[in-house]
Amino acid sequence: MSAVLENVMERSLILIDNLRNANEEKSREKLLSEYLAQENSKVDIGDFKEGLEWFNVTKPLSIHKELKGKLVILDFFTYCCINCLHILPKMKKIEEEHTVEKGVVVVGVHSAKFDNEKDSSNIMSALQRYNISHPVVNDAEATMWSALGIPCWPTLLVLSPLGEPIFVAVGESNMPELQLVVKAAAAVYGEKGALSAHPLPVLPLSHVESQGPLLFPGKVASCSSPSGPLIAIADSGHHRILVCSPSGEVQNVIGKGTAGFCDGDFATAKFFSPQGLAFVDFDTLYVADTENNAIRKIDLVSQKVNTVLTNQKAENGTENVLSSPWDICSLPDGSCLLIAAAGSHQLWGLFLRDTLWWRNTHMPAGTCVPVAGTGREENRNNVYPHAAAFAQPSGVCVAPTLNAVFVADSESSSVRRVDLKDGRVSAVVGGGRSPTDLFCFGDVDGRQWDVKLQHPLGVAWSTVEGGALYVVDSYNHKLKKVLPEERTCHTVLGTGVAGDSVKQLAEQLNEPGGLCASPCGSLLYIADTNNNCIKVVQLHASESTPISLLKLNVKLTNTSASLLAPEIAKEVSVCVSPSGGEICWRVGVELPEGFALTCGAPQRWALHMPSASGWVGEPANGQLSSGLAQGMVKVPPGSSASIQQVLFVATLFTCDNANTCQRQSTCVALNVKYEEGASKQVECSILHKVQMKKAH
């Protein structure tokens, strides 16, 4: 901490300690009142460097101009940091209770750890992925961080309406005290009339719209079943799980599609940014429900979702604090699920049946405990698993032939090995020799310590070529192959530049987050997160044969698509001859007075066709910039009096007269009835007046 904030930091630490020792609310109120009444240091922390890129605003902000008269909370963060992600819900709560109109504003100062995080397009994807809507500045070279001597991520600095530092909270553990300080400061400055209600040029990013059914997919898993291979996809941005065939036909949509925490059938259950997936058999799928800090169980036969473990209790009543489970894998005998607990920097075990574990420890069924890692964020290897340490482990897989578990240790940019015989933790490739050095990253192939990775998120074991480990080197946008026994690593595909090409020798990925091998091991499925798709790699037995890369065409039937579509806002019926025909349709979208489509935003529409064969919508999707869409539906023959439904779903970005903008989906249903004597050529024009939701 620099001299600029040294005094404020010292006072803040004393206040935090006193607040924690105060037993009564009145005592805390007195402490806060006395703290805020003390003379401020009158320190000028400077301003944001000119020329930096900003997000969620229409123009750059200045501490001494636009933010003057506001109680400002500067959130120094980097989007890879799990602790930074942990505080987002608390920051959101502060923003809801203390709005810009009430004189309080949160400003994110993105100070990158990894080179990849300095790129504004990557930051933009992260802001959309984590639904961050307050102003954010890309301080790529950490200018303000360095000037103020910010110690770590996250650090939150509270500024008075005059721009003077009044409180510093370092790390997520001090968030309760930060919330108390903000509440008290808002009241004190409000009573003095020092807070201004003036608006800020805030314009949250329009949420990314994918061309397919996936939004920021996180992890993938596969297994064999009597009907053929199954692929499970964590459709993290849509808060749900898809189970599909190798051809991409979706067989199950699991989850309502909105963030929440609810057990039940597939249509009503809710997840919150699920990530890791693991089949224990072809009927049972486990899910690392990351934001809910829970492990969920999906029964594909009964089509039910149940919670097996929350961050409070396991099935047998054991108390636990599971934090941000990011990936899971099942041991070959199905006795245990291993969990990459990114938030606590540990490897956990959820024992599905009574198990004799390492060093002859008996683990009753339902027990969930840390099995490796101290909880300190380090790259520390050790023969004793509880003396080893990880740094945000985010991917985990089993290599049965080696009797080992491999971990993608993202913050140390390394791949680690855990021996299933005794729990020994050892280095494989990447990272640095010092256990406390978490800044050894780059993009270098080679052997063990010479290898440099950049925030790897996924690992998978394939039996092809005698067995090899594959790694999605996320921030290098690459797939890499590791031979664990030789401790070597080389690039398989990826140019090192984010993109979406599948052209041979120019294949590209964009921050891939998940990876799994097919049951036979000859295919790799990659969750190409920022490209909103799954890519398939064909592995070959000969190194001289080039690999092939293609996109998996994930196809939703009308039944599964309807689970995703918003509630039907309007229904219109048309009649068509039982011998089939064509419907020429036009849909006009009208907004209420005072609203308009946001200029330049992607106003998109899509048709969801019936699951019966022969139904074709041309075009299947398009732009709605003029508020009008039109096309043709080819109707196959059908039985008289039967009804099929075509869904027209539009995603609109609108602004009102107060320049408040929002994203909203709306749905029109076209009920197609087969009727004797009806025409084969039908025209249908629909005018749909959208009922706007209240903007938040």
XYZ file of C-alpha atoms in Angstrom:
696
model
C 0.000 0.000 0.000
C 1.444 3.363 -1.032
C 1.712 6.379 1.228
C -1.369 7.743 -0.560
C -3.610 5.222 1.185
C -1.452 4.163 4.129
C -3.368 6.167 6.719
C -6.778 5.115 5.361
C -5.705 1.480 5.312
C -4.566 1.613 8.934
C -7.820 3.231 10.043
C -9.848 0.742 7.989
C -8.160 -2.276 9.560
C -8.827 -0.940 13.067
C -12.479 -0.271 12.196
C -12.932 -3.755 10.705
C -11.484 -5.330 13.841
C -13.673 -3.191 16.135
C -16.823 -3.942 14.134
C -16.175 -7.669 14.393
C -15.715 -7.423 18.144
C -18.865 -5.340 18.659
C -21.724 -7.506 19.906
C -24.603 -5.069 19.483
C -25.938 -3.099 16.541
C -25.856 0.139 18.543
C -22.160 -0.398 19.250
C -21.477 -0.850 15.544
C -23.491 2.255 14.683
C -21.459 4.280 17.180
C -18.166 2.967 15.780
C -19.215 3.861 12.240
C -20.444 7.313 13.248
C -17.189 8.101 15.058
C -15.144 6.773 12.137
C -16.920 8.898 9.540
C -16.788 11.973 11.808
C -12.982 11.869 11.921
C -11.113 14.326 9.768
C -10.379 12.816 6.361
C -6.828 12.844 5.099
C -7.774 15.213 2.239
C -5.804 12.958 -0.071
C -6.229 13.371 -3.809
C -5.890 9.925 -5.382
C -5.724 11.413 -8.857
C -8.011 10.316 -11.651
C -8.386 7.618 -14.268
C -5.743 7.786 -16.966
C -7.001 9.376 -20.149
C -7.527 7.196 -23.200
C -8.575 4.052 -21.317
C -11.440 1.954 -22.678
C -14.699 1.991 -20.706
C -17.648 -0.383 -20.614
C -21.311 0.057 -19.640
C -21.076 3.829 -20.162
C -21.446 6.098 -23.176
C -18.365 8.138 -22.283
C -15.407 7.944 -19.857
C -15.964 8.955 -16.249
C -13.852 11.249 -14.089
C -13.594 11.210 -10.303
C -13.542 15.016 -10.277
C -16.318 15.547 -12.824
C -19.036 12.944 -13.448
C -18.412 11.159 -10.128
C -18.188 14.303 -8.009
C -21.006 14.296 -5.463
C -21.184 10.495 -5.488
C -20.113 7.991 -2.867
C -17.894 5.886 -5.144
C -16.798 2.286 -4.585
C -13.813 1.410 -6.749
C -13.657 -2.354 -7.246
C -10.140 -3.391 -8.312
C -10.642 -6.780 -9.955
C -9.549 -9.139 -12.692
C -12.050 -11.490 -14.289
C -10.056 -14.707 -13.750
C -10.071 -14.219 -9.966
C -12.530 -16.464 -8.116
C -12.531 -14.155 -5.088
C -13.522 -11.266 -7.360
C -16.412 -13.352 -8.646
C -17.480 -14.238 -5.112
C -18.155 -10.617 -4.180
C -20.305 -9.851 -7.241
C -23.623 -10.815 -5.567
C -22.752 -8.616 -2.585
C -21.825 -5.726 -4.865
C -25.101 -6.210 -6.720
C -26.962 -5.973 -3.406
C -25.178 -2.707 -2.583
C -26.144 -1.320 -6.004
C -29.787 -2.292 -5.488
C -29.964 -0.681 -2.032
C -27.903 2.403 -2.891
C -28.599 3.502 -6.437
C -26.923 6.126 -8.595
C -29.978 8.343 -8.022
C -29.305 8.080 -4.281
C -25.728 9.191 -4.844
C -23.832 5.873 -4.730
C -22.020 4.230 -7.626
C -19.776 1.190 -8.114
C -16.971 1.490 -10.664
C -14.974 -1.571 -11.634
C -11.275 -0.993 -12.266
C -10.099 -4.006 -14.254
C -6.430 -4.587 -13.521
C -5.386 -7.707 -15.418
C -3.285 -10.544 -14.057
C -2.940 -12.449 -17.341
C -1.979 -10.930 -20.690
C -5.197 -12.287 -22.198
C -7.222 -10.272 -19.692
C -5.801 -6.990 -20.940
C -7.752 -7.313 -24.178
C -10.958 -5.284 -24.089
C -12.922 -7.774 -26.196
C -12.162 -10.487 -23.634
C -13.184 -8.196 -20.778
C -16.415 -7.433 -22.628
C -17.232 -11.153 -22.861
C -16.492 -11.589 -19.161
C -18.740 -8.686 -18.168
C -21.582 -10.248 -20.137
C -20.833 -13.730 -18.809
C -20.989 -12.528 -15.203
C -23.767 -9.959 -15.737
C -21.710 -6.974 -14.572
C -23.673 -3.848 -15.479
C -21.945 -1.040 -13.549
C -19.248 1.132 -15.185
C -15.930 -0.651 -15.744
C -12.624 0.758 -16.974
C -9.876 -1.326 -18.559
C -6.743 -0.173 -16.726
C -4.701 -2.683 -18.732
C -1.314 -1.525 -17.470
C -2.587 -1.202 -13.864
C -1.755 2.511 -13.735
C -4.136 3.367 -10.894
C -3.378 0.053 -9.138
C 0.331 0.904 -9.068
C -0.162 4.561 -8.101
C -2.270 3.599 -5.099
C -0.319 0.474 -4.199
C -3.358 -1.805 -4.314
C -2.246 -5.062 -2.629
C -4.400 -7.772 -4.226
C -7.613 -8.772 -6.011
C -10.248 -7.875 -5.002
C -9.602 -4.561 -3.246
C -12.455 -2.115 -2.721
C -11.773 1.565 -2.141
C -14.583 3.871 -0.973
C -14.333 7.535 -1.975
C -16.223 10.438 -0.438
C -18.358 12.757 -2.620
C -15.231 14.912 -2.928
C -13.193 11.975 -4.204
C -11.232 11.448 -0.977
C -10.469 7.858 0.173
C -12.385 6.995 3.342
C -12.256 3.194 3.576
C -10.362 0.242 2.091
C -11.516 -3.399 2.133
C -8.978 -5.969 0.976
C -10.259 -9.420 -0.051
C -13.714 -10.925 0.026
C -13.653 -11.602 3.784
C -14.132 -7.893 4.535
C -17.315 -7.497 2.491
C -19.685 -7.441 5.537
C -17.795 -4.469 6.960
C -17.740 -2.736 3.570
C -21.529 -3.034 3.370
C -21.863 -1.464 6.836
C -19.533 1.412 5.914
C -21.369 2.146 2.654
C -24.742 2.168 4.395
C -23.497 4.472 7.152
C -21.595 6.770 4.778
C -24.605 7.105 2.463
C -26.700 8.178 5.444
C -24.109 10.634 6.802
C -23.331 12.312 3.479
C -27.002 12.266 2.556
C -27.930 14.181 5.715
C -25.236 16.735 4.935
C -26.647 17.212 1.449
C -23.302 16.181 -0.013
C -24.693 13.454 -2.274
C -25.904 14.344 -5.733
C -28.760 12.636 -7.568
C -27.425 13.580 -11.000
C -27.520 10.751 -13.563
C -24.454 9.124 -15.058
C -24.031 8.112 -18.711
C -24.570 4.454 -17.844
C -25.514 2.127 -20.708
C -25.028 -1.570 -19.850
C -23.669 -3.782 -22.590
C -26.281 -5.589 -24.622
C -26.084 -9.231 -23.648
C -24.366 -11.422 -26.198
C -26.700 -13.363 -28.453
C -25.395 -16.671 -29.767
C -26.394 -18.014 -33.160
C -27.197 -21.410 -31.634
C -28.851 -22.655 -28.454
C -25.750 -22.318 -26.232
C -24.578 -19.345 -24.196
C -21.107 -19.479 -22.645
C -20.998 -23.296 -22.299
C -18.725 -24.283 -19.422
C -18.049 -28.021 -19.239
C -18.879 -31.178 -21.190
C -19.102 -34.881 -20.292
C -19.820 -38.064 -22.220
C -20.721 -41.697 -21.612
C -21.986 -44.816 -23.387
C -25.616 -45.879 -23.196
C -27.636 -48.742 -24.746
C -28.932 -46.313 -27.368
C -25.472 -44.922 -28.137
C -23.104 -42.266 -26.739
C -24.472 -39.337 -24.748
C -22.978 -35.863 -24.473
C -23.891 -33.568 -21.597
C -23.276 -29.829 -21.919
C -23.281 -27.256 -19.137
C -25.071 -24.403 -20.909
C -23.847 -22.086 -18.166
C -25.131 -18.801 -19.573
C -28.641 -20.256 -19.784
C -28.363 -21.901 -16.333
C -29.233 -25.369 -17.599
C -27.907 -28.701 -18.824
C -28.390 -30.209 -22.274
C -28.035 -33.923 -22.995
C -27.637 -34.758 -26.653
C -26.550 -37.427 -29.125
C -23.185 -37.310 -30.953
C -25.026 -35.761 -33.909
C -26.183 -32.889 -31.668
C -29.855 -33.848 -31.327
C -30.892 -32.610 -27.882
C -32.670 -35.341 -25.947
C -33.113 -33.526 -22.637
C -33.178 -29.884 -21.575
C -32.633 -29.873 -17.825
C -33.475 -26.678 -16.003
C -35.965 -23.857 -16.414
C -33.357 -21.653 -18.054
C -33.295 -18.916 -15.411
C -30.875 -18.584 -12.513
C -32.104 -20.070 -9.236
C -31.846 -22.981 -6.841
C -34.732 -25.409 -7.071
C -35.085 -29.186 -7.286
C -37.834 -30.869 -9.279
C -38.550 -32.136 -12.760
C -36.531 -31.067 -15.783
C -38.883 -28.205 -16.686
C -39.000 -26.596 -13.226
C -35.557 -27.283 -11.695
C -33.193 -24.319 -11.523
C -29.407 -24.027 -11.597
C -27.109 -21.017 -11.292
C -24.174 -20.985 -13.730
C -23.554 -24.754 -13.637
C -20.110 -25.949 -14.712
C -18.708 -29.436 -14.042
C -20.533 -32.596 -15.191
C -19.897 -36.276 -14.481
C -21.772 -39.429 -15.507
C -21.551 -42.265 -12.980
C -23.665 -44.383 -15.332
C -25.770 -43.629 -18.396
C -28.834 -42.867 -16.250
C -27.180 -40.650 -13.639
C -25.446 -37.316 -14.147
C -23.924 -35.150 -11.431
C -23.572 -31.382 -11.787
C -21.287 -28.868 -10.101
C -23.829 -26.063 -9.622
C -21.148 -23.429 -9.248
C -22.920 -20.253 -8.129
C -25.174 -22.255 -5.806
C -22.116 -23.913 -4.212
C -23.889 -27.225 -4.618
C -23.672 -30.669 -6.199
C -26.864 -31.723 -7.958
C -27.934 -35.183 -9.144
C -29.878 -35.691 -12.382
C -31.838 -38.912 -12.840
C -32.357 -39.263 -16.588
C -34.943 -42.025 -16.091
C -37.304 -40.310 -13.620
C -36.328 -36.914 -15.086
C -35.777 -35.420 -11.655
C -33.112 -33.107 -10.221
C -32.113 -33.428 -6.559
C -29.534 -31.630 -4.439
C -26.942 -34.010 -3.017
C -24.732 -31.450 -1.334
C -24.982 -27.760 -0.513
C -22.401 -25.558 1.108
C -24.038 -26.324 4.440
C -24.714 -30.031 4.593
C -23.954 -33.345 2.912
C -26.440 -36.229 2.805
C -25.151 -37.702 6.078
C -25.358 -34.339 7.849
C -21.650 -33.527 7.700
C -21.019 -29.770 7.888
C -19.145 -28.403 4.891
C -18.203 -25.173 3.207
C -18.023 -26.058 -0.485
C -16.948 -23.010 -2.456
C -17.386 -22.557 -6.212
C -17.222 -26.190 -7.382
C -15.937 -25.741 -10.944
C -15.492 -29.296 -12.181
C -16.163 -32.874 -11.105
C -15.190 -36.365 -12.205
C -16.166 -39.857 -11.109
C -13.683 -42.514 -10.066
C -13.823 -45.576 -12.354
C -15.580 -47.730 -9.731
C -18.208 -45.043 -9.066
C -17.334 -44.847 -5.373
C -16.449 -41.168 -5.260
C -16.892 -37.879 -7.063
C -13.803 -35.685 -7.040
C -14.615 -31.976 -7.010
C -12.336 -29.146 -8.124
C -13.364 -26.589 -5.503
C -11.983 -23.448 -7.140
C -13.204 -21.144 -4.387
C -11.350 -22.913 -1.567
C -8.353 -23.984 -3.712
C -8.848 -27.650 -2.868
C -9.800 -31.032 -4.261
C -12.857 -32.443 -2.481
C -14.330 -35.920 -2.425
C -18.048 -36.745 -2.318
C -18.270 -40.431 -1.405
C -21.245 -42.125 -3.029
C -20.788 -45.327 -1.024
C -18.743 -46.537 1.931
C -15.110 -46.321 0.848
C -11.716 -47.192 2.287
C -9.760 -44.091 1.327
C -6.132 -43.076 1.493
C -4.159 -44.334 4.481
C -7.012 -46.693 5.332
C -9.431 -43.901 6.233
C -13.061 -45.044 6.261
C -15.375 -42.662 4.389
C -19.097 -43.372 4.922
C -21.468 -42.874 2.006
C -22.598 -39.249 1.738
C -19.418 -37.820 3.259
C -17.985 -34.804 1.460
C -14.631 -33.481 2.658
C -11.430 -31.929 1.287
C -9.097 -34.721 0.200
C -6.184 -32.593 -1.045
C -5.083 -29.015 -0.492
C -4.562 -26.793 2.528
C -6.895 -24.080 1.256
C -4.012 -21.658 0.749
C -3.669 -20.391 -2.823
C -0.333 -21.910 -3.838
C 1.333 -24.219 -6.325
C 2.686 -26.541 -3.634
C 3.332 -30.236 -4.246
C 3.721 -32.764 -1.456
C 3.620 -36.494 -0.757
C 0.929 -35.702 1.815
C -2.243 -34.491 0.048
C -3.360 -32.269 2.935
C 0.005 -30.491 2.923
C -0.195 -29.731 -0.800
C -1.865 -26.568 -2.079
C -3.690 -25.583 -5.272
C -4.475 -22.261 -6.912
C -8.062 -22.160 -8.134
C -8.308 -25.720 -9.524
C -10.830 -25.552 -12.365
C -10.594 -28.856 -14.244
C -10.256 -32.460 -13.104
C -10.186 -35.861 -14.808
C -9.171 -39.454 -14.085
C -6.603 -41.485 -16.030
C -7.490 -45.084 -15.064
C -4.433 -46.623 -16.727
C -2.143 -44.424 -14.633
C -4.292 -44.668 -11.486
C -4.075 -40.908 -11.294
C -6.142 -37.733 -11.272
C -5.066 -34.686 -13.258
C -5.963 -31.140 -12.267
C -5.993 -27.963 -14.364
C -4.695 -25.532 -11.735
C -5.731 -22.310 -13.398
C -4.155 -19.572 -11.272
C -0.752 -21.292 -11.183
C -1.096 -21.969 -14.940
C -0.072 -25.579 -14.435
C -1.265 -29.166 -14.673
C -0.948 -31.173 -11.455
C -1.175 -34.903 -10.711
C -2.786 -36.615 -7.717
C -1.887 -40.293 -7.206
C -5.012 -42.322 -6.480
C -3.019 -44.819 -4.439
C -1.888 -42.479 -1.669
C -2.871 -38.906 -2.628
C 0.628 -37.708 -3.499
C 0.421 -34.372 -5.378
C 3.113 -33.691 -7.980
C 3.888 -31.316 -10.843
C 3.327 -32.343 -14.451
C 3.834 -29.284 -16.688
C 3.624 -25.522 -16.402
C 3.814 -23.157 -13.469
C 6.969 -22.222 -11.555
C 9.296 -23.992 -9.174
C 8.396 -21.708 -6.275
C 5.063 -22.710 -4.691
C 4.160 -19.072 -4.040
C 4.895 -17.810 -7.558
C 1.550 -17.690 -9.373
C 2.796 -15.485 -12.214
C 4.724 -18.086 -14.249
C 2.550 -18.113 -17.332
C 2.942 -17.780 -21.080
C 2.647 -19.940 -24.192
C 5.643 -22.252 -24.482
C 5.724 -25.943 -25.422
C 8.423 -28.205 -24.022
C 9.079 -30.229 -20.899
C 7.884 -29.753 -17.310
C 9.089 -26.385 -15.933
C 9.943 -25.037 -19.379
C 6.292 -25.369 -20.381
C 4.199 -22.233 -19.976
C 0.401 -22.226 -19.983
C -2.060 -19.384 -19.387
C -5.006 -20.127 -17.069
C -5.926 -23.685 -18.203
C -9.494 -24.649 -17.289
C -10.083 -28.197 -18.549
C -8.349 -31.575 -18.785
C -9.392 -34.881 -20.380
C -7.774 -38.300 -20.700
C -7.885 -40.164 -24.012
C -6.810 -43.776 -24.571
C -5.782 -43.118 -28.180
C -2.052 -43.648 -28.892
C -1.595 -45.527 -25.642
C -3.054 -42.731 -23.568
C -2.544 -38.979 -23.406
C -3.804 -36.006 -21.440
C -5.381 -33.083 -23.283
C -5.643 -29.581 -21.855
C -7.671 -26.546 -22.899
C -5.158 -23.750 -22.382
C -7.940 -21.222 -22.085
C -6.249 -17.847 -22.194
C -3.930 -19.011 -24.982
C -7.025 -20.177 -26.917
C -5.380 -23.553 -27.567
C -5.735 -27.297 -27.127
C -2.526 -28.932 -25.886
C -1.388 -32.527 -25.491
C 0.508 -33.664 -22.411
C 2.365 -36.951 -21.923
C 2.381 -37.192 -18.110
C 5.093 -39.817 -17.776
C 7.455 -37.803 -19.964
C 6.120 -34.479 -18.620
C 6.022 -32.969 -22.084
C 3.484 -30.633 -23.642
C 2.860 -29.465 -27.190
C 0.160 -27.519 -29.026
C -2.410 -29.596 -30.910
C -4.515 -26.776 -32.324
C -5.071 -23.061 -31.943
C -3.193 -20.064 -33.276
C -2.858 -18.287 -29.947
C -5.320 -15.647 -31.147
C -8.998 -15.818 -30.227
C -11.230 -16.744 -33.153
C -13.730 -19.253 -34.475
C -12.045 -20.891 -37.480
C -12.134 -24.666 -38.034
C -9.913 -24.486 -41.120
C -7.040 -26.971 -41.032
C -3.782 -25.482 -39.719
C -5.655 -22.297 -38.799
C -8.043 -23.691 -36.177
C -9.103 -21.188 -33.535
C -10.775 -21.240 -30.145
C -11.918 -18.445 -27.834
C -11.311 -19.024 -24.122
C -12.384 -22.699 -24.141
C -13.490 -23.741 -20.658
C -14.336 -27.429 -20.857
C -13.095 -30.648 -22.394
C -13.974 -34.337 -22.404
C -13.146 -37.451 -24.408
C -15.745 -39.655 -26.079
C -16.250 -43.130 -24.532
C -13.980 -44.690 -27.172
C -11.415 -41.914 -26.706
C -11.111 -41.020 -30.380
C -13.085 -37.775 -30.100
C -12.569 -34.744 -27.930
C -15.465 -32.406 -27.185
C -14.411 -28.823 -26.429
C -16.679 -26.274 -24.800
C -15.539 -23.241 -26.787
C -16.968 -20.845 -24.248
C -16.733 -17.415 -25.837
C -17.767 -18.830 -29.228
C -20.942 -20.256 -27.641
C -20.436 -23.665 -29.214
C -19.072 -27.181 -28.837
C -16.229 -28.218 -31.112
C -15.239 -31.787 -31.913
C -11.669 -32.956 -32.445
C -11.071 -36.239 -34.278
C -7.938 -37.883 -32.883
C -5.980 -40.284 -35.076
C -3.649 -43.126 -34.205
C -0.834 -41.640 -36.287
C 0.877 -38.371 -35.434
C 1.428 -37.835 -39.164
C -2.310 -37.706 -39.779
C -3.657 -34.194 -39.166
C -6.452 -33.905 -36.648
C -9.789 -32.597 -37.820
C -11.913 -29.979 -36.065
C -15.597 -29.265 -36.590
C -18.496 -27.671 -34.776
C -21.128 -29.844 -33.160
C -24.496 -28.723 -34.499
C -26.552 -28.738 -31.313
C -30.168 -29.042 -32.465
C -33.153 -28.346 -30.257
C -36.484 -29.948 -31.087
C -39.638 -27.910 -30.665
C -40.274 -29.681 -27.353
C -36.904 -28.785 -25.921
C -36.867 -25.318 -27.479
C -40.151 -24.429 -25.846
C -38.483 -24.784 -22.470
C -36.152 -21.968 -23.458
C -38.558 -19.643 -25.138
C -40.190 -16.873 -23.107
C -43.841 -17.153 -22.223
C -46.075 -16.877 -25.272
C -47.240 -13.272 -25.532
C -49.616 -13.736 -28.460
C -51.225 -16.675 -30.293
C -52.593 -16.704 -33.841
C -54.178 -19.663 -35.654
C -54.123 -20.569 -39.345
C -55.582 -23.529 -41.262
C -53.674 -25.547 -43.866
C -54.688 -28.439 -46.107
C -53.963 -31.951 -44.711
C -51.844 -32.469 -47.831
C -49.453 -29.773 -46.579
C -48.448 -26.476 -48.086
C -46.733 -23.185 -47.319
C -47.398 -20.308 -44.938
C -46.112 -16.887 -45.965
C -45.904 -14.977 -42.703
C -45.117 -11.416 -41.610
C -44.682 -10.350 -37.987
C -44.539 -6.668 -37.073
C -43.320 -5.707 -33.604
C -44.666 -2.486 -32.114
C -43.302 -0.889 -28.936
C -45.289 1.241 -26.493
C -45.047 5.004 -26.713
C -41.765 6.289 -25.344
C -39.765 3.200 -26.332
C -37.611 2.577 -29.401
C -35.333 -0.152 -30.672
C -31.736 0.564 -29.659
C -29.811 1.783 -32.676
C -27.064 -0.627 -33.705
C -28.099 -3.369 -31.277
C -28.661 -6.939 -32.593
C -32.475 -7.137 -32.851
C -32.791 -10.839 -33.650
C -35.611 -13.274 -34.275
C -35.704 -17.048 -34.681
C -38.254 -19.717 -35.582
C -38.683 -22.832 -33.421
C -40.305 -25.499 -35.587
C -42.406 -28.526 -34.534
C -40.430 -31.707 -33.813
C -42.284 -33.679 -36.499
C -40.255 -34.254 -39.667
C -40.760 -32.126 -42.760
C -41.284 -28.766 -41.068
C -38.951 -26.111 -42.450
C -38.740 -22.394 -41.678
C -37.037 -20.205 -44.266
C -35.144 -18.258 -43.121
C -34.718 -19.874 -39.700
C -33.591 -16.586 -38.127
C -32.806 -13.002 -38.975
C -32.571 -9.347 -37.943
C -35.514 -7.270 -36.746
C -33.969 -3.819 -37.068
C -37.024 -2.330 -38.794
C -39.452 -4.005 -36.416
C -40.634 -6.317 -39.197
C -39.793 -9.953 -39.968
C -41.083 -12.157 -42.750
C -40.507 -15.579 -44.204
C -42.048 -18.884 -45.176
C -42.908 -22.077 -43.313
C -43.087 -25.276 -45.355
C -45.793 -27.487 -43.849
C -45.630 -31.277 -44.381
C -48.803 -33.392 -44.744
C -50.699 -34.092 -41.538
C -53.842 -35.648 -40.180
C -57.049 -33.667 -40.271
C -57.872 -31.582 -37.160
C -54.369 -32.020 -35.709
C -52.508 -28.894 -34.552
C -48.815 -28.040 -34.617
C -47.166 -24.934 -33.199
C -44.504 -22.692 -34.720
C -42.832 -20.250 -32.304
C -41.542 -16.857 -33.422
C -39.088 -15.643 -30.734
C -37.623 -12.150 -30.891
C -34.844 -10.721 -28.715
C -35.149 -6.948 -28.516
C -32.853 -4.240 -27.194
C -34.817 -1.109 -26.386
C -34.320 2.330 -24.841
C -36.901 4.688 -23.401
C -36.970 8.478 -23.360
C -34.853 8.528 -20.198
C -32.163 6.536 -22.042
C -32.778 3.490 -19.847
C -32.019 0.443 -21.955
C -32.967 -3.183 -21.538
C -32.973 -6.557 -23.250
C -36.253 -8.443 -23.556
C -37.462 -11.569 -25.306
C -40.976 -11.956 -26.651
C -42.746 -14.886 -28.274
C -45.588 -15.215 -30.789
C -47.128 -18.643 -31.366
C -48.533 -19.632 -34.761
C -50.955 -22.517 -34.246
C -51.182 -24.471 -37.499
C -54.324 -26.588 -37.825
C -54.865 -29.169 -40.570
C -58.400 -28.755 -41.949
C -60.146 -30.312 -44.906
C -60.818 -27.760 -47.650
C -58.165 -25.348 -46.397
C -55.728 -23.845 -48.887
C -52.193 -25.082 -49.450
C -50.977 -21.489 -49.804
C -51.676 -19.409 -46.701
C -50.733 -15.835 -45.861
C -50.564 -14.639 -42.276
C -49.806 -11.119 -41.013
C -49.401 -10.471 -37.292
C -48.946 -7.174 -35.450
C -47.604 -7.766 -31.965
C -47.496 -4.915 -29.431
C -44.809 -5.737 -26.891
C -45.578 -5.154 -23.232
C -42.360 -3.769 -21.791
C -41.039 -5.080 -18.503
C -39.870 -2.707 -15.834
C -36.157 -2.015 -16.305
C -33.837 -2.743 -13.402
